[in-house]
C-alpha cells in the first residue's frame, strides 16, 4: 500500500466520487472519503506526532502492535489506524465497472466452502445485517481457511492475525443519505460493486503470507 507510514495523507479514491452511481451516490462518497476517512487520518497523525518510534511502523504494524501500547495511545491507534486501514480497504474493494463474479482461485475456494457464489453472498449479507451498531463484515483467510466475520467500530481483523479479502462498511454514514436506515438495500447495491479482481489479488496476498 502506498503511504503506509506517518505522516499519513488522504490518497485520492481510485475512481471519481460519482463513479459508483446509482448504487452508492456521489455525495456519500465525497463525505465518506473527504470527511470521515480524512478525520481518521488527521487523528492518527495527531496521535503519532510525539511518538518517533511508532512513526516508523507501517499502518498494518501499528494496528498489530496497538494492544501492547499504554492508554490512551492504544485506543487512539485501534480506532484511527483501524479507521484508515478499513476505509482504504473498503474503497479499493469497489469497482465502478460492476461485480463480474469471483474468479480464479478465490472463486474456486468460495464455491468449495459455500457451495456457490450466491450462497456465499447470502451468508455474507446475513453477517453484514447482524452487525449491531457500527462496524464491518469481512471475508478473511484464517490459517488458509476462508471465514466470514464481523468487527465492531473500527476494529480491524488484521489485529488478530486474520488476512482480509473483502469487506463492507455498514456504518450508517456509508449509506444513510441514499438508503436512509435500510441497510439491507444498501447491501444489495454494494453487491453490484464488489471488485472481484481486487478480492482475487487480496486472496493471493493472503495465501502467500502463510
Ligand atoms: Mn465508513
mmCIF file of C-alpha atoms and ligand atoms in Angstrom:
data_model
loop_
_atom_site.group_PDB
_atom_site.id
_atom_site.type_symbol
_atom_site.label_atom_id
_atom_site.label_comp_id
_atom_site.label_asym_id
_atom_site.label_seq_id
_atom_site.Cartn_x
_atom_site.Cartn_y
_atom_site.Cartn_z
ATOM 1 C CA UNK A 1 0.000 0.000 0.000
ATOM 2 C CA UNK A 2 1.275 3.467 -0.829
ATOM 3 C CA UNK A 3 1.626 5.931 2.038
ATOM 4 C CA UNK A 4 1.635 3.269 4.702
ATOM 5 C CA UNK A 5 3.702 5.271 7.199
ATOM 6 C CA UNK A 6 3.488 8.526 9.168
ATOM 7 C CA UNK A 7 2.673 11.196 8.100
ATOM 8 C CA UNK A 8 -0.475 9.710 6.602
ATOM 9 C CA UNK A 9 -2.211 11.554 3.772
ATOM 10 C CA UNK A 10 -5.653 11.058 2.300
ATOM 11 C CA UNK A 11 -4.892 9.437 -1.047
ATOM 12 C CA UNK A 12 -7.498 10.119 -3.744
ATOM 13 C CA UNK A 13 -10.077 7.436 -4.473
ATOM 14 C CA UNK A 14 -9.165 5.167 -7.407
ATOM 15 C CA UNK A 15 -12.337 6.419 -9.190
ATOM 16 C CA UNK A 16 -14.452 9.585 -9.219
ATOM 17 C CA UNK A 17 -16.933 10.313 -6.408
ATOM 18 C CA UNK A 18 -19.848 9.741 -8.755
ATOM 19 C CA UNK A 19 -18.442 6.603 -10.391
ATOM 20 C CA UNK A 20 -20.476 4.215 -8.220
ATOM 21 C CA UNK A 21 -23.829 5.825 -9.084
ATOM 22 C CA UNK A 22 -26.603 4.820 -8.934
ATOM 23 C CA UNK A 23 -25.690 2.233 -6.285
ATOM 24 C CA UNK A 24 -23.655 4.479 -3.993
ATOM 25 C CA UNK A 25 -24.258 8.170 -4.524
ATOM 26 C CA UNK A 26 -21.675 10.859 -5.205
ATOM 27 C CA UNK A 27 -22.363 12.902 -2.064
ATOM 28 C CA UNK A 28 -21.997 9.874 0.211
ATOM 29 C CA UNK A 29 -18.652 9.020 -1.401
ATOM 30 C CA UNK A 30 -17.457 12.594 -1.107
ATOM 31 C CA UNK A 31 -18.354 12.839 2.598
ATOM 32 C CA UNK A 32 -17.143 9.322 3.331
ATOM 33 C CA UNK A 33 -13.718 9.950 1.789
ATOM 34 C CA UNK A 34 -13.124 13.673 2.353
ATOM 35 C CA UNK A 35 -14.617 13.944 5.843
ATOM 36 C CA UNK A 36 -14.823 10.539 7.537
ATOM 37 C CA UNK A 37 -11.587 8.973 6.262
ATOM 38 C CA UNK A 38 -9.854 12.372 6.395
ATOM 39 C CA UNK A 39 -10.777 12.688 10.087
ATOM 40 C CA UNK A 40 -9.252 9.269 10.913
ATOM 41 C CA UNK A 41 -6.053 10.297 9.103
ATOM 42 C CA UNK A 42 -5.856 13.599 10.955
ATOM 43 C CA UNK A 43 -6.425 11.968 14.344
ATOM 44 C CA UNK A 44 -3.932 9.178 13.597
ATOM 45 C CA UNK A 45 -1.241 11.743 12.691
ATOM 46 C CA UNK A 46 -2.040 13.696 15.861
ATOM 47 C CA UNK A 47 -1.738 10.536 17.995
ATOM 48 C CA UNK A 48 1.682 9.764 16.459
ATOM 49 C CA UNK A 49 3.017 13.309 16.487
ATOM 50 C CA UNK A 50 5.167 12.817 19.592
ATOM 51 C CA UNK A 51 5.849 9.101 19.100
ATOM 52 C CA UNK A 52 9.031 8.801 16.969
ATOM 53 C CA UNK A 53 9.239 5.019 17.477
ATOM 54 C CA UNK A 54 5.672 4.468 16.321
ATOM 55 C CA UNK A 55 6.142 6.809 13.353
ATOM 56 C CA UNK A 56 8.452 4.166 11.865
ATOM 57 C CA UNK A 57 5.775 1.482 11.855
ATOM 58 C CA UNK A 58 3.610 0.663 8.845
ATOM 59 C CA UNK A 59 -0.153 1.097 9.144
ATOM 60 C CA UNK A 60 -0.591 -2.676 9.497
ATOM 61 C CA UNK A 61 2.114 -2.943 12.152
ATOM 62 C CA UNK A 62 0.594 -0.066 14.111
ATOM 63 C CA UNK A 63 -2.701 -1.960 14.223
ATOM 64 C CA UNK A 64 -0.993 -5.229 15.144
ATOM 65 C CA UNK A 65 1.013 -3.657 17.978
ATOM 66 C CA UNK A 66 -1.763 -1.445 19.365
ATOM 67 C CA UNK A 67 -2.747 -3.955 22.067
ATOM 68 C CA UNK A 68 0.716 -3.631 23.657
ATOM 69 C CA UNK A 69 0.546 0.173 23.916
ATOM 70 C CA UNK A 70 -0.487 2.140 27.014
ATOM 71 C CA UNK A 71 -3.746 4.104 27.087
ATOM 72 C CA UNK A 72 -4.787 6.486 25.636
ATOM 73 C CA UNK A 73 -2.457 5.639 22.722
ATOM 74 C CA UNK A 74 -3.856 2.119 22.476
ATOM 75 C CA UNK A 75 -7.459 3.244 21.900
ATOM 76 C CA UNK A 76 -6.351 6.098 19.605
ATOM 77 C CA UNK A 77 -4.416 3.681 17.371
ATOM 78 C CA UNK A 78 -7.101 0.959 17.359
ATOM 79 C CA UNK A 79 -9.761 3.484 16.331
ATOM 80 C CA UNK A 80 -7.828 5.706 13.959
ATOM 81 C CA UNK A 81 -5.267 3.380 12.344
ATOM 82 C CA UNK A 82 -8.152 0.915 12.043
ATOM 83 C CA UNK A 83 -10.320 3.637 10.505
ATOM 84 C CA UNK A 84 -7.656 4.393 7.910
ATOM 85 C CA UNK A 85 -6.942 0.754 7.020
ATOM 86 C CA UNK A 86 -10.592 -0.360 6.945
ATOM 87 C CA UNK A 87 -11.723 2.572 4.789
ATOM 88 C CA UNK A 88 -8.890 2.311 2.278
ATOM 89 C CA UNK A 89 -9.599 -1.416 2.016
ATOM 90 C CA UNK A 90 -13.326 -0.799 1.533
ATOM 91 C CA UNK A 91 -12.916 1.919 -1.131
ATOM 92 C CA UNK A 92 -10.361 -0.170 -3.066
ATOM 93 C CA UNK A 93 -12.769 -3.092 -2.945
ATOM 94 C CA UNK A 94 -15.424 -1.310 -5.016
ATOM 95 C CA UNK A 95 -15.470 -1.459 -8.825
ATOM 96 C CA UNK A 96 -17.276 1.231 -10.854
ATOM 97 C CA UNK A 97 -17.472 -1.296 -13.715
ATOM 98 C CA UNK A 98 -19.593 -3.564 -11.544
ATOM 99 C CA UNK A 99 -19.254 -7.002 -9.993
ATOM 100 C CA UNK A 100 -18.253 -9.620 -12.541
ATOM 101 C CA UNK A 101 -18.276 -12.730 -10.325
ATOM 102 C CA UNK A 102 -15.486 -14.219 -8.232
ATOM 103 C CA UNK A 103 -12.809 -15.648 -10.467
ATOM 104 C CA UNK A 104 -9.727 -17.826 -10.367
ATOM 105 C CA UNK A 105 -8.551 -19.487 -7.185
ATOM 106 C CA UNK A 106 -10.752 -17.346 -4.914
ATOM 107 C CA UNK A 107 -13.836 -18.248 -6.971
ATOM 108 C CA UNK A 108 -12.905 -21.914 -6.637
ATOM 109 C CA UNK A 109 -12.346 -21.635 -2.879
ATOM 110 C CA UNK A 110 -15.635 -19.791 -2.361
ATOM 111 C CA UNK A 111 -17.565 -22.455 -4.275
ATOM 112 C CA UNK A 112 -15.739 -25.210 -2.405
ATOM 113 C CA UNK A 113 -16.552 -23.725 1.022
ATOM 114 C CA UNK A 114 -20.001 -22.173 0.461
ATOM 115 C CA UNK A 115 -21.401 -24.313 -2.388
ATOM 116 C CA UNK A 116 -21.997 -21.381 -4.729
ATOM 117 C CA UNK A 117 -21.282 -17.701 -5.116
ATOM 118 C CA UNK A 118 -24.962 -16.983 -4.432
ATOM 119 C CA UNK A 119 -24.864 -18.901 -1.173
ATOM 120 C CA UNK A 120 -21.653 -17.138 -0.117
ATOM 121 C CA UNK A 121 -23.269 -13.744 -0.787
ATOM 122 C CA UNK A 122 -26.326 -14.813 1.180
ATOM 123 C CA UNK A 123 -24.249 -15.727 4.239
ATOM 124 C CA UNK A 124 -22.099 -12.609 3.858
ATOM 125 C CA UNK A 125 -25.252 -10.467 3.719
ATOM 126 C CA UNK A 126 -26.601 -12.098 6.891
ATOM 127 C CA UNK A 127 -23.293 -11.316 8.633
ATOM 128 C CA UNK A 128 -23.397 -7.685 7.473
ATOM 129 C CA UNK A 129 -27.004 -7.420 8.683
ATOM 130 C CA UNK A 130 -26.033 -8.909 12.054
ATOM 131 C CA UNK A 131 -23.588 -6.109 12.934
ATOM 132 C CA UNK A 132 -25.207 -4.251 15.830
ATOM 133 C CA UNK A 133 -24.496 -0.549 15.504
ATOM 134 C CA UNK A 134 -21.408 0.418 13.558
ATOM 135 C CA UNK A 135 -18.883 -1.979 12.066
ATOM 136 C CA UNK A 136 -17.908 -4.156 9.150
ATOM 137 C CA UNK A 137 -18.389 -7.614 7.683
ATOM 138 C CA UNK A 138 -15.321 -9.288 6.217
ATOM 139 C CA UNK A 139 -14.226 -12.281 4.213
ATOM 140 C CA UNK A 140 -10.846 -13.268 5.636
ATOM 141 C CA UNK A 141 -8.310 -16.034 5.312
ATOM 142 C CA UNK A 142 -7.592 -17.561 8.719
ATOM 143 C CA UNK A 143 -4.736 -20.042 8.516
ATOM 144 C CA UNK A 144 -5.688 -20.970 4.960
ATOM 145 C CA UNK A 145 -9.419 -21.219 5.702
ATOM 146 C CA UNK A 146 -11.992 -18.762 4.337
ATOM 147 C CA UNK A 147 -14.132 -17.226 7.081
ATOM 148 C CA UNK A 148 -16.870 -14.618 7.200
ATOM 149 C CA UNK A 149 -16.543 -12.436 10.295
ATOM 150 C CA UNK A 150 -17.779 -9.107 11.626
ATOM 151 C CA UNK A 151 -15.959 -6.390 13.541
ATOM 152 C CA UNK A 152 -17.338 -3.584 15.711
ATOM 153 C CA UNK A 153 -16.454 0.113 15.277
ATOM 154 C CA UNK A 154 -13.078 0.480 13.524
ATOM 155 C CA UNK A 155 -11.544 -2.715 14.910
ATOM 156 C CA UNK A 156 -9.604 -4.451 12.175
ATOM 157 C CA UNK A 157 -9.253 -8.227 11.717
ATOM 158 C CA UNK A 158 -5.545 -7.783 10.970
ATOM 159 C CA UNK A 159 -5.091 -7.068 14.693
ATOM 160 C CA UNK A 160 -5.965 -10.727 15.303
ATOM 161 C CA UNK A 161 -3.711 -12.009 12.513
ATOM 162 C CA UNK A 162 -6.567 -12.579 10.071
ATOM 163 C CA UNK A 163 -5.906 -11.684 6.430
ATOM 164 C CA UNK A 164 -8.693 -9.648 4.767
ATOM 165 C CA UNK A 165 -10.010 -10.396 1.274
ATOM 166 C CA UNK A 166 -13.236 -8.370 1.137
ATOM 167 C CA UNK A 167 -15.118 -6.003 3.445
ATOM 168 C CA UNK A 168 -18.283 -3.933 3.651
ATOM 169 C CA UNK A 169 -18.595 -0.825 5.797
ATOM 170 C CA UNK A 170 -22.022 -0.917 7.476
ATOM 171 C CA UNK A 171 -21.664 2.287 9.487
ATOM 172 C CA UNK A 172 -24.741 4.397 8.717
ATOM 173 C CA UNK A 173 -22.531 7.123 7.217
ATOM 174 C CA UNK A 174 -21.798 4.671 4.390
ATOM 175 C CA UNK A 175 -25.416 4.662 3.197
ATOM 176 C CA UNK A 176 -27.756 6.930 5.134
ATOM 177 C CA UNK A 177 -28.133 9.731 2.543
ATOM 178 C CA UNK A 178 -29.336 7.342 -0.157
ATOM 179 C CA UNK A 179 -30.706 4.313 1.644
ATOM 180 C CA UNK A 180 -31.795 6.020 4.874
ATOM 181 C CA UNK A 181 -31.975 3.349 7.582
ATOM 182 C CA UNK A 182 -32.347 0.471 5.100
ATOM 183 C CA UNK A 183 -29.076 -1.388 5.477
ATOM 184 C CA UNK A 184 -30.415 -4.374 3.517
ATOM 185 C CA UNK A 185 -30.997 -2.175 0.433
ATOM 186 C CA UNK A 186 -27.505 -0.751 0.713
ATOM 187 C CA UNK A 187 -26.005 -4.258 0.905
ATOM 188 C CA UNK A 188 -27.932 -5.258 -2.241
ATOM 189 C CA UNK A 189 -26.469 -2.220 -4.035
ATOM 190 C CA UNK A 190 -22.980 -2.885 -2.647
ATOM 191 C CA UNK A 191 -23.078 -6.406 -4.129
ATOM 192 C CA UNK A 192 -23.307 -4.859 -7.594
ATOM 193 C CA UNK A 193 -19.981 -3.081 -6.970
ATOM 194 C CA UNK A 194 -17.764 -5.815 -5.487
ATOM 195 C CA UNK A 195 -14.318 -5.547 -7.062
ATOM 196 C CA UNK A 196 -13.657 -9.199 -7.936
ATOM 197 C CA UNK A 197 -10.132 -8.510 -9.243
ATOM 198 C CA UNK A 198 -9.157 -6.755 -6.027
ATOM 199 C CA UNK A 199 -10.624 -9.605 -3.936
ATOM 200 C CA UNK A 200 -8.649 -12.121 -6.031
ATOM 201 C CA UNK A 201 -5.454 -10.074 -5.551
ATOM 202 C CA UNK A 202 -6.080 -9.901 -1.799
ATOM 203 C CA UNK A 203 -6.672 -13.658 -1.685
ATOM 204 C CA UNK A 204 -3.286 -14.302 -3.315
ATOM 205 C CA UNK A 205 -1.520 -11.908 -0.928
ATOM 206 C CA UNK A 206 -3.123 -13.757 1.996
ATOM 207 C CA UNK A 207 -2.306 -17.196 0.596
ATOM 208 C CA UNK A 208 1.358 -16.248 0.025
ATOM 209 C CA UNK A 209 1.736 -14.726 3.518
ATOM 210 C CA UNK A 210 1.035 -18.012 5.259
HETATM 211 MN MN1 LIG B 1 -17.034 4.425 6.901
#
